[in-house]
Short mmCIF file of C-alpha atoms and ligand atoms in Angstrom, two decimals:
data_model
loop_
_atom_site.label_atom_id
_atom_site.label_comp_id
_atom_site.label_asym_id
_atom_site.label_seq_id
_atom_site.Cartn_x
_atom_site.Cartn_y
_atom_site.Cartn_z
CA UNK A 1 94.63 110.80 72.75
CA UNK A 2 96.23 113.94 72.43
CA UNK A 3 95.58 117.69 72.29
CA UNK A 4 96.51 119.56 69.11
CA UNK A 5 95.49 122.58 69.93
CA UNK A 6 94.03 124.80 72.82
CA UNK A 7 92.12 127.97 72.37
CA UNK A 8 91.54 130.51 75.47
CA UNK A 9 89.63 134.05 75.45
CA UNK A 10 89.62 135.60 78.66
CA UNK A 11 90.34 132.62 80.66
CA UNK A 12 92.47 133.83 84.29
CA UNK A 13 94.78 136.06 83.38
CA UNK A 14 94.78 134.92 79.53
CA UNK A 15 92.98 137.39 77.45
CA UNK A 16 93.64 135.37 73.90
CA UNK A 17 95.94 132.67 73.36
CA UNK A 18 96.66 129.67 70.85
CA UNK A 19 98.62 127.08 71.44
CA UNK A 20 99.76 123.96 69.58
CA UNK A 21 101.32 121.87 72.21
CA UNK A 22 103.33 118.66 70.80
CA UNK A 23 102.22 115.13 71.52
CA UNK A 24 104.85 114.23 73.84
CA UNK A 25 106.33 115.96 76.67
CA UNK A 26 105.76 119.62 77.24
CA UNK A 27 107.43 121.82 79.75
CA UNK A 28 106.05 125.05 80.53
CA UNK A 29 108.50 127.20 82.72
CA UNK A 30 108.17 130.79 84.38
CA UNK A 31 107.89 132.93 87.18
CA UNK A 32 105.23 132.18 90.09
CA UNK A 33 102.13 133.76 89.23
CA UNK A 34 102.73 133.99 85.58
CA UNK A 35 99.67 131.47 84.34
CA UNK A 36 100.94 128.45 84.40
CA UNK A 37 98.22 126.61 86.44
CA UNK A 38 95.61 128.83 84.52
CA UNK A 39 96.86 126.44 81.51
CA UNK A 40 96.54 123.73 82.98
CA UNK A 41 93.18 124.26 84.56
CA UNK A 42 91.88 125.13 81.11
CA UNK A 43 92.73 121.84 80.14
CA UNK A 44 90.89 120.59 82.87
CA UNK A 45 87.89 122.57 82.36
CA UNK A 46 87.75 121.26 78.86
CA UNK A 47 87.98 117.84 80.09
CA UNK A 48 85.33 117.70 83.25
CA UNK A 49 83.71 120.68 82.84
CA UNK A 50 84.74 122.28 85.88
CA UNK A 51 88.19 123.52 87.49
CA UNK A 52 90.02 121.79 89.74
CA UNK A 53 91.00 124.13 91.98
CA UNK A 54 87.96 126.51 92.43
CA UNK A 55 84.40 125.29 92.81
CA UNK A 56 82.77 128.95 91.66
CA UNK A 57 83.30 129.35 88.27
CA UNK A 58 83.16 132.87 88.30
CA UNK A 59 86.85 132.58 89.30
CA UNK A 60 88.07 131.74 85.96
CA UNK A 61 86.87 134.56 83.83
CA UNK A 62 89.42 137.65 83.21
CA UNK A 63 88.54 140.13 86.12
CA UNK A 64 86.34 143.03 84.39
CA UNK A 65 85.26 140.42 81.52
CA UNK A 66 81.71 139.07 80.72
CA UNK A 67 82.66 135.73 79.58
CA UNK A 68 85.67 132.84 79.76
CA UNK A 69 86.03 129.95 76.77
CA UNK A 70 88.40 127.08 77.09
CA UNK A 71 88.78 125.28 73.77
CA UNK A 72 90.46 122.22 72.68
CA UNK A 73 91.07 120.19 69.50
CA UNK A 74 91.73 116.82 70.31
CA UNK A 75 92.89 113.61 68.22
CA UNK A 76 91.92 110.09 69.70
CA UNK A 77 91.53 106.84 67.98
CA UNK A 78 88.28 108.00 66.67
CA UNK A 79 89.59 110.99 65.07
CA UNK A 80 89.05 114.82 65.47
CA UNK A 81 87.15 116.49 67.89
CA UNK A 82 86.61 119.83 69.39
CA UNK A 83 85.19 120.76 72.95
CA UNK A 84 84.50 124.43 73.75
CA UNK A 85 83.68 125.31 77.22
CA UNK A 86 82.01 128.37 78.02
CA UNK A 87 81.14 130.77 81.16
CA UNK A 88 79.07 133.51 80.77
CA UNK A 89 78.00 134.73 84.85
CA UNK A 90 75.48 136.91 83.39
CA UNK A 91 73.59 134.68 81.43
CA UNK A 92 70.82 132.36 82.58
CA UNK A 93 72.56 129.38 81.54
CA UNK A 94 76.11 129.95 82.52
CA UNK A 95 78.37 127.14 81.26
CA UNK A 96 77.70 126.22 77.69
CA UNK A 97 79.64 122.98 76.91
CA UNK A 98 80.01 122.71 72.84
CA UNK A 99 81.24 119.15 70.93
CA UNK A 100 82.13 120.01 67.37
CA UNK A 101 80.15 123.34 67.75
CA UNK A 102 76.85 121.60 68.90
CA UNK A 103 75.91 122.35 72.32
CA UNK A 104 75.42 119.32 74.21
CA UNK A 105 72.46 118.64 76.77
CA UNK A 106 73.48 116.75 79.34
CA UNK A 107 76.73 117.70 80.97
CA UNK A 108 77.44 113.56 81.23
CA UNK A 109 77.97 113.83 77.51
CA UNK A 110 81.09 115.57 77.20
CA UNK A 111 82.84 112.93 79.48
CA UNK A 112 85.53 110.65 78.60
CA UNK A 113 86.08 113.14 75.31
CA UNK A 114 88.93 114.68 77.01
CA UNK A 115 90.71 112.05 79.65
CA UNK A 116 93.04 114.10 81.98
CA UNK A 117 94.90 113.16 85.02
CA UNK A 118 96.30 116.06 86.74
CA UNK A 119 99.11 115.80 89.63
CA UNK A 120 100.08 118.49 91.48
CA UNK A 121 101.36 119.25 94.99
CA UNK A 122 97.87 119.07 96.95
CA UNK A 123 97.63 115.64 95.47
CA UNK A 124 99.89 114.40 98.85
CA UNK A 125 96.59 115.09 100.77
CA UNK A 126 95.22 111.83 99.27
CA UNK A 127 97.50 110.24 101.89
CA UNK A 128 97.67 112.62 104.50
CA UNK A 129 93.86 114.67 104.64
CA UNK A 130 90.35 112.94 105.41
CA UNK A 131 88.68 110.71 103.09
CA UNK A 132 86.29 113.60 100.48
CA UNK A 133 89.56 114.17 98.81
CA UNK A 134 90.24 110.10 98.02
CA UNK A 135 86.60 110.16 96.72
CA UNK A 136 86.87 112.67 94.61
CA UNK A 137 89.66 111.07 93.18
CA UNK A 138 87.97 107.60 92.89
CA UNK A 139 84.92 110.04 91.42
CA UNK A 140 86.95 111.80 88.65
CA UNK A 141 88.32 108.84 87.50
CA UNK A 142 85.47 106.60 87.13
CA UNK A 143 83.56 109.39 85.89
CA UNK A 144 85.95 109.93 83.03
CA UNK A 145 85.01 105.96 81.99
CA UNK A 146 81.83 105.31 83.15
CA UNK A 147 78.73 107.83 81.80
CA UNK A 148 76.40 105.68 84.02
CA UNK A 149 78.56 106.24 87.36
CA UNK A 150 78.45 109.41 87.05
CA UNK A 151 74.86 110.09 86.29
CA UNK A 152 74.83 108.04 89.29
CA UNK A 153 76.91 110.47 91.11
CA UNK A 154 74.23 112.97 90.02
CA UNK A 155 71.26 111.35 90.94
CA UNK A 156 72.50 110.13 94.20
CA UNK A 157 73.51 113.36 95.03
CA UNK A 158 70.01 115.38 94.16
CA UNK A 159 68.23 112.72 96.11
CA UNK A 160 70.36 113.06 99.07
CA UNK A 161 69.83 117.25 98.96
CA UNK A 162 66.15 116.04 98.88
CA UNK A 163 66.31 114.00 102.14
CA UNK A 164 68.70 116.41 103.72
CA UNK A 165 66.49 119.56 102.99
CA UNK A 166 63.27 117.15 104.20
CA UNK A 167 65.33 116.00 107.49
CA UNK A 168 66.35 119.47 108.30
CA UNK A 169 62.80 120.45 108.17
CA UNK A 170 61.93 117.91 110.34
CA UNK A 171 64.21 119.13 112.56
CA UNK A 172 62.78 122.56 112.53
CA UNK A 173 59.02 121.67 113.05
CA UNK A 174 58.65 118.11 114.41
CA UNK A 175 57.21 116.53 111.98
CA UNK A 176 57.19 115.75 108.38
CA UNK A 177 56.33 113.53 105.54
CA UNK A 178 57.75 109.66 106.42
CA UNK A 179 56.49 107.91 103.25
CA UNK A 180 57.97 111.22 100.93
CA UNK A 181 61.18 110.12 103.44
CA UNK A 182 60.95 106.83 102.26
CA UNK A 183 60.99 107.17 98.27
CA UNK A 184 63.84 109.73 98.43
CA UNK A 185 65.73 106.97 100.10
CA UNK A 186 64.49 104.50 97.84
CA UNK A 187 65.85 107.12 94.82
CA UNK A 188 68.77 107.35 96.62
CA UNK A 189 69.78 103.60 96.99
CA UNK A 190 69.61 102.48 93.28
CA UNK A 191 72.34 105.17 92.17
CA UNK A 192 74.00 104.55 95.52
CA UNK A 193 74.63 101.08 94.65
CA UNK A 194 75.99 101.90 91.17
CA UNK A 195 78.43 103.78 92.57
CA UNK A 196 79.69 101.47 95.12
CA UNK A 197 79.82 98.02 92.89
CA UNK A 198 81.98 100.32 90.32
CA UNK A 199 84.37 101.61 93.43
CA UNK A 200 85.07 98.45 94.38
CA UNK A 201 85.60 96.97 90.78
CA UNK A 202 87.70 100.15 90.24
CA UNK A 203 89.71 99.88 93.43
CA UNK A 204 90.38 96.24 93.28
CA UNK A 205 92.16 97.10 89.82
CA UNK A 206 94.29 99.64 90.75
CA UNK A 207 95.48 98.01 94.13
CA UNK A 208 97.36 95.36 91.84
CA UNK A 209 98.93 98.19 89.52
CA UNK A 210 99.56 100.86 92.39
CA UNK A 211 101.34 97.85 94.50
CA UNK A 212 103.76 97.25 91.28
CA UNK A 213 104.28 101.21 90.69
CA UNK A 214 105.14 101.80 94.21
CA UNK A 215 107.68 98.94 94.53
CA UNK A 216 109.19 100.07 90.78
CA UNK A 217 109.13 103.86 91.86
CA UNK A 218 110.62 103.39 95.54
CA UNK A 219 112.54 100.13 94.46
CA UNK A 220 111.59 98.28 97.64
CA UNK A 221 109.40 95.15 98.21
CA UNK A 222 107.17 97.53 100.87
CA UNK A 223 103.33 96.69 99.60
CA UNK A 224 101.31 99.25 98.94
CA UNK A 225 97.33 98.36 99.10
CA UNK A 226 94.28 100.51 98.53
CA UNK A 227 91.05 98.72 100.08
CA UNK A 228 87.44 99.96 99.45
CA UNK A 229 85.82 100.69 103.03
CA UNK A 230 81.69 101.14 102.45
CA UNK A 231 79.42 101.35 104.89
CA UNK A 232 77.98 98.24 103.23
CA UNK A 233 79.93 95.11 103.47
CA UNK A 234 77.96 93.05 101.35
CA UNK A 235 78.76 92.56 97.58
CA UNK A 236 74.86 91.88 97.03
CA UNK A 237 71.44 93.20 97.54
CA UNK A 238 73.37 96.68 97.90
CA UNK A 239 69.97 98.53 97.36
CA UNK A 240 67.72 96.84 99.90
CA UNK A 241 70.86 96.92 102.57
CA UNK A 242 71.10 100.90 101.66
CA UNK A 243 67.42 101.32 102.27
CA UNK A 244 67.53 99.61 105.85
CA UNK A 245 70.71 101.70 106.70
CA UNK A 246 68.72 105.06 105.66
CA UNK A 247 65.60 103.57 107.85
CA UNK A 248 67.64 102.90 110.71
CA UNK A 249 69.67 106.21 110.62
CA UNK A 250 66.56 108.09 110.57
CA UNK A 251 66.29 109.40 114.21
CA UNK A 252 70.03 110.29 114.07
CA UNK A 253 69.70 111.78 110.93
CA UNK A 254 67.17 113.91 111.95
CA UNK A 255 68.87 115.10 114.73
CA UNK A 256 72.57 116.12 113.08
CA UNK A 257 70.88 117.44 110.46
CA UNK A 258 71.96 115.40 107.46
CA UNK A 259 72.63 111.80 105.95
CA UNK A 260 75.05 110.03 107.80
CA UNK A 261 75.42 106.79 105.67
CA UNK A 262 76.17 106.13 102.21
CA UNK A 263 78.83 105.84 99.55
CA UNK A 264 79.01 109.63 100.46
CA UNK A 265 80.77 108.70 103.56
CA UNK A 266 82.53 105.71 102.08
CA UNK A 267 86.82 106.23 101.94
CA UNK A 268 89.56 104.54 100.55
CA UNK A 269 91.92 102.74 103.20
CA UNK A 270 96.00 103.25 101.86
CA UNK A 271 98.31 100.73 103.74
CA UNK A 272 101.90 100.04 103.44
CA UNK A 273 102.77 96.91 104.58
CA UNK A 274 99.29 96.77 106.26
CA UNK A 275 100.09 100.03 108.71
CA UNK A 276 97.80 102.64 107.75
CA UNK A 277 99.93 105.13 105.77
CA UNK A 278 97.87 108.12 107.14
CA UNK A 279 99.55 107.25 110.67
CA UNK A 280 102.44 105.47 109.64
CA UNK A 281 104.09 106.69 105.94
CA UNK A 282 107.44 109.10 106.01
CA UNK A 283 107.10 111.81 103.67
CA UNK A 284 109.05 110.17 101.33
CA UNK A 285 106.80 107.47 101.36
CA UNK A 286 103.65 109.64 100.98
CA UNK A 287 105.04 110.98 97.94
CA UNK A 288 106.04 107.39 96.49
CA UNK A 289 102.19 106.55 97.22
CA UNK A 290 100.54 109.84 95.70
CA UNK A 291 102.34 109.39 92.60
CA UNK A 292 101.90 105.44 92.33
CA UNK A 293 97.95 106.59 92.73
CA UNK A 294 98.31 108.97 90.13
CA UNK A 295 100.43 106.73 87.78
CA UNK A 296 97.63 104.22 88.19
CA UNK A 297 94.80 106.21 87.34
CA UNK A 298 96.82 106.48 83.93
CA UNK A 299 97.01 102.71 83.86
CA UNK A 300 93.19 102.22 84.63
CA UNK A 301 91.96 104.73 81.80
CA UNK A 302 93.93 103.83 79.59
CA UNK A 303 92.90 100.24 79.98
CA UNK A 304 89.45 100.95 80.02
CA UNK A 305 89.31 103.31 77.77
CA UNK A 306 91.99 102.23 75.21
CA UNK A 307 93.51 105.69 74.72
CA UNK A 308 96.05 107.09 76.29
CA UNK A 309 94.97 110.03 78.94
CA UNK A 310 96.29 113.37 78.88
CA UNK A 311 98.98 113.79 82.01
CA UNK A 312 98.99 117.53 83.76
CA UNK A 313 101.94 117.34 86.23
CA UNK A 314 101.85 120.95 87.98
CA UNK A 315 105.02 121.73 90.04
CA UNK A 316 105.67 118.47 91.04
CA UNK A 317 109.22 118.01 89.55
CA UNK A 318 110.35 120.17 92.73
CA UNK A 319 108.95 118.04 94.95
CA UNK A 320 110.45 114.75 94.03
CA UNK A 321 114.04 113.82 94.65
CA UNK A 322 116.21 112.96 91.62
CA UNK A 323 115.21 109.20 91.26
CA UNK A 324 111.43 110.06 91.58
CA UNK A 325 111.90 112.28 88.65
CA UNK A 326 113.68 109.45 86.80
CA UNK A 327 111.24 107.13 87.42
CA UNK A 328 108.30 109.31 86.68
CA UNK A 329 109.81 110.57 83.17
CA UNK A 330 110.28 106.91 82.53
CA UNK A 331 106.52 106.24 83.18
CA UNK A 332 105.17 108.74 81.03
CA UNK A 333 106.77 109.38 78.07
CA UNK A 334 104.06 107.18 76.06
CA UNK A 335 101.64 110.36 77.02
CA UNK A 336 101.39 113.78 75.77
CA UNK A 337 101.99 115.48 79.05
CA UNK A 338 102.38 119.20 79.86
CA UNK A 339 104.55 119.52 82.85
CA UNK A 340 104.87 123.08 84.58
CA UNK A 341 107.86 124.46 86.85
CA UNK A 342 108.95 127.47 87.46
CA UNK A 343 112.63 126.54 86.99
CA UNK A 344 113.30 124.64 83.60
CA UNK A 345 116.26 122.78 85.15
CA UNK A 346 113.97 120.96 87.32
CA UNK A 347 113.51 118.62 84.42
CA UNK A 348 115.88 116.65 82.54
CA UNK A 349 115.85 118.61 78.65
CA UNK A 350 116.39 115.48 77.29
CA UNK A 351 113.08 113.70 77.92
CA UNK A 352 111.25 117.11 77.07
CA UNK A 353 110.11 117.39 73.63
CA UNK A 354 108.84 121.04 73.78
CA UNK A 355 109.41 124.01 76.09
CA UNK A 356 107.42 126.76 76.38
CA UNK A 357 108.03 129.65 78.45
CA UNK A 358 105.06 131.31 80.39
CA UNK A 359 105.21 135.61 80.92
CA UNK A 360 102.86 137.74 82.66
CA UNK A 361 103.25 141.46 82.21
CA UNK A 362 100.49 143.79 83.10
CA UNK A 363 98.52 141.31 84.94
CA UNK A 364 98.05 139.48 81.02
CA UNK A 365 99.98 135.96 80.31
CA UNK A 366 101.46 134.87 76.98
CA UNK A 367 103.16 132.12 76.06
CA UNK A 368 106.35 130.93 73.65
CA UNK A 369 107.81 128.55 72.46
CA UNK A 370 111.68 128.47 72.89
CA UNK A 371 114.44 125.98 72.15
CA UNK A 372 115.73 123.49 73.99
N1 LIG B 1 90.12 135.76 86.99
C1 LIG B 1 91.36 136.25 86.81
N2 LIG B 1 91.59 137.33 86.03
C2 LIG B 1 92.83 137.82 85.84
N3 LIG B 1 93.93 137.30 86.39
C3 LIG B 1 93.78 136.23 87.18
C4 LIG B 1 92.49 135.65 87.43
N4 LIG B 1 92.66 134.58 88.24
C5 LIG B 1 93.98 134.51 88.51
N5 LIG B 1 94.65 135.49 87.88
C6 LIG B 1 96.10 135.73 87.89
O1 LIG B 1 96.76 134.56 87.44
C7 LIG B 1 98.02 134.48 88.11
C8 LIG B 1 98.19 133.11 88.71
O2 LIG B 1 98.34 132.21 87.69
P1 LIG B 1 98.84 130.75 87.98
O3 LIG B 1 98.22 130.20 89.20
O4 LIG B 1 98.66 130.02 86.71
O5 LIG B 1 100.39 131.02 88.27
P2 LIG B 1 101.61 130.01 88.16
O6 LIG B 1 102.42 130.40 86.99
O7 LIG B 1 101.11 128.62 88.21
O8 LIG B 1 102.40 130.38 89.48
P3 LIG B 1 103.16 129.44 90.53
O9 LIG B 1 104.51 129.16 89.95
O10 LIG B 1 103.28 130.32 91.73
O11 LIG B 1 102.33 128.23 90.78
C9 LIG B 1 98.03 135.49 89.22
O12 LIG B 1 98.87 136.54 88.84
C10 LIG B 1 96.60 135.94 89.31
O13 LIG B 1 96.49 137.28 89.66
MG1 LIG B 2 101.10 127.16 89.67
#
């Protein structure tokens, strides 16, 4: 899969750009704050729907604009395609999402169009921060494979607004509803167990290739292991176990004021030679393990997927030491991959096919291609 070309209008600090990146490696160099995130987070936005760094979407449209639109042509195994998204705040419905110019009507459509994997530095908290960020990893990916996981995802979340809204009220007045209580938690458990059969089918892959990436990366025998940790330890009858849990967690429920089990709560145990790396990993280590996670997630969609997946590597080149580098360049140069620094000669020329160099002037970005 690769991009051929990606449209913006009013997107961050781009007011109109076109760009026809190459289908290998791209660097994209210049000055901190010049827009070279913004890129990539267009990419993104194109590919999930959403940013990854900002939850409000507002955030990505041009101060003093009405409207953003991230657009990309892409070329996969099944041949052209083009995905516009859209924001228009003003508007009733405020993100338009477009396949080859038809609008699409369920935002679980567009996925899997566009496969991405993005690494940048933040991506170290997988190791180091609590477990929502490891989910949302385990989320984006499986999302990007699976439609039915993440309608899943959907569901499972609406129902569990539903019981938190209904427990909260509870709260408040004393009483409420018990056999309303009851079906939400029955809608609940059916998408919950969806999404934790595919974790652990997911995470039992990608233990085996992380293991081999970390001990090729770091060039030790130190074993690297990712372990699914549910709240259910069963690998059957997830749904009736689910619906005791909710039963049984109903007083304390009530009284924190939200669900307190589920694959909500569910995390992803990293261990390096079976210490917990959270306690135990050197930062050295920590960045050998985020980037064998990330390299992984390559592996996984491209395997079950069969096409390659997009790589956006943002600033990391700094952050690894000169062997890292090595190895990562090695890893990736099957994928078109659009790698941003803000000094060029943090990546070796020779493994770059294109270089573009990113300018801001007057709060408005542009972008050229140079040679290299
Ligand atoms: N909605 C917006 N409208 C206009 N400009 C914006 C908007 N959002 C962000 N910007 C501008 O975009 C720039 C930041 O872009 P970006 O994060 O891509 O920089 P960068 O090149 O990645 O920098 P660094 O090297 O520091 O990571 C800032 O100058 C910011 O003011
Ligand atoms: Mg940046």
């Amino acid at each position: 899969m690769q991009i051929e070309e990606l449209k913006l209008k009013n997107f961050r600090n781009y007011r109109e750009l076109t760009l026809c990146p190459h289908p290998g490696v791209n660097l994209f160099f210049g000055r901190n704050g010049s827009g070279k995130t913004n890129l990539l987070e267009a990419i993104h936005y194109c590919s999930l729907g959403r940013s990854h760094r900002v939850t409000n979407d507002i955030n990505v449209v041009k101060n003093n604009e009405s409207f953003a639109l991230s657009s990309v042509s892409i070329l996969n195994s099944l041949g052209h395609r083009k995905i516009d998204v859209r924001f228009h705040p003003d508007e009733v419905q405020k993100k338009a999402i477009l396949i080859d110019d038809k609008k699409i009507a369920r935002f679980s459509d567009m996925m899997g169009c566009l496969c991405c994997v993005i690494f940048s530095p933040e991506d170290l908290g997988l190791i180091k921060e609590g477990p929502s960020q490891r989910r949302r990893y385990l989320d984006m990916m499986i999302s990007q494979i699976s439609r039915p996981y993440f309608v899943a995802l959907q569901q499972y979340r609406t129902g569990m607004e539903q019981r938190n809204a209904m427990i909260r009220n509870y709260r408040a007045t004393g009483t409420g509803n018990m056999s309303l209580l009851s079906a939400f938690e029955e809608t609940m458990a059916s998408p919950a167990a969806v999404i934790i059969k595919e974790r652990r089918r997911i995470v039992g892959m990608l233990s085996d290739i992380a293991r081999d990436t970390y001990q090729r990366i770091s060039d030790t025998d130190e074993v690297f292991r990712l372990v699914y940790h549910s709240s259910v330890k069963e690998e059957t009858n997830i749904e009736e176990i689910l619906c005791r849990l909710f039963r049984e967690n109903r007083e304390d429920d009530i009284r924190m004021g939200f669900t307190s089990v589920g694959p909500h709560r569910d995390d992803l145990i990293l261990t390096l030679n079976k210490n917990q790396m959270k306690q135990f990993a050197s930062q050295g280590q920590i960045r050998t393990a985020a980037l064998s996670m990330k390299l992984s997630q390559m592996k996984i969609l491209k395997d079950l997927s069969g096409e390659d997946p997009v790589l956006l590597l943002d600033d990391v080149m700094s952050e690894l030491d000169r062997k890292r580098r090595a190895s990562l360049i090695g890893e990736i140069s099957s994928y078109q991959t659009f790698i941003t620094c803000a000094d060029r000669n943090d990546v070796d020329c020779d493994k770059v096919q294109a270089v573009w160099q990113v300018r801001a002037s007057d709060g408005e970005a542009s972008v050229e291609q140079i040679q290299n």
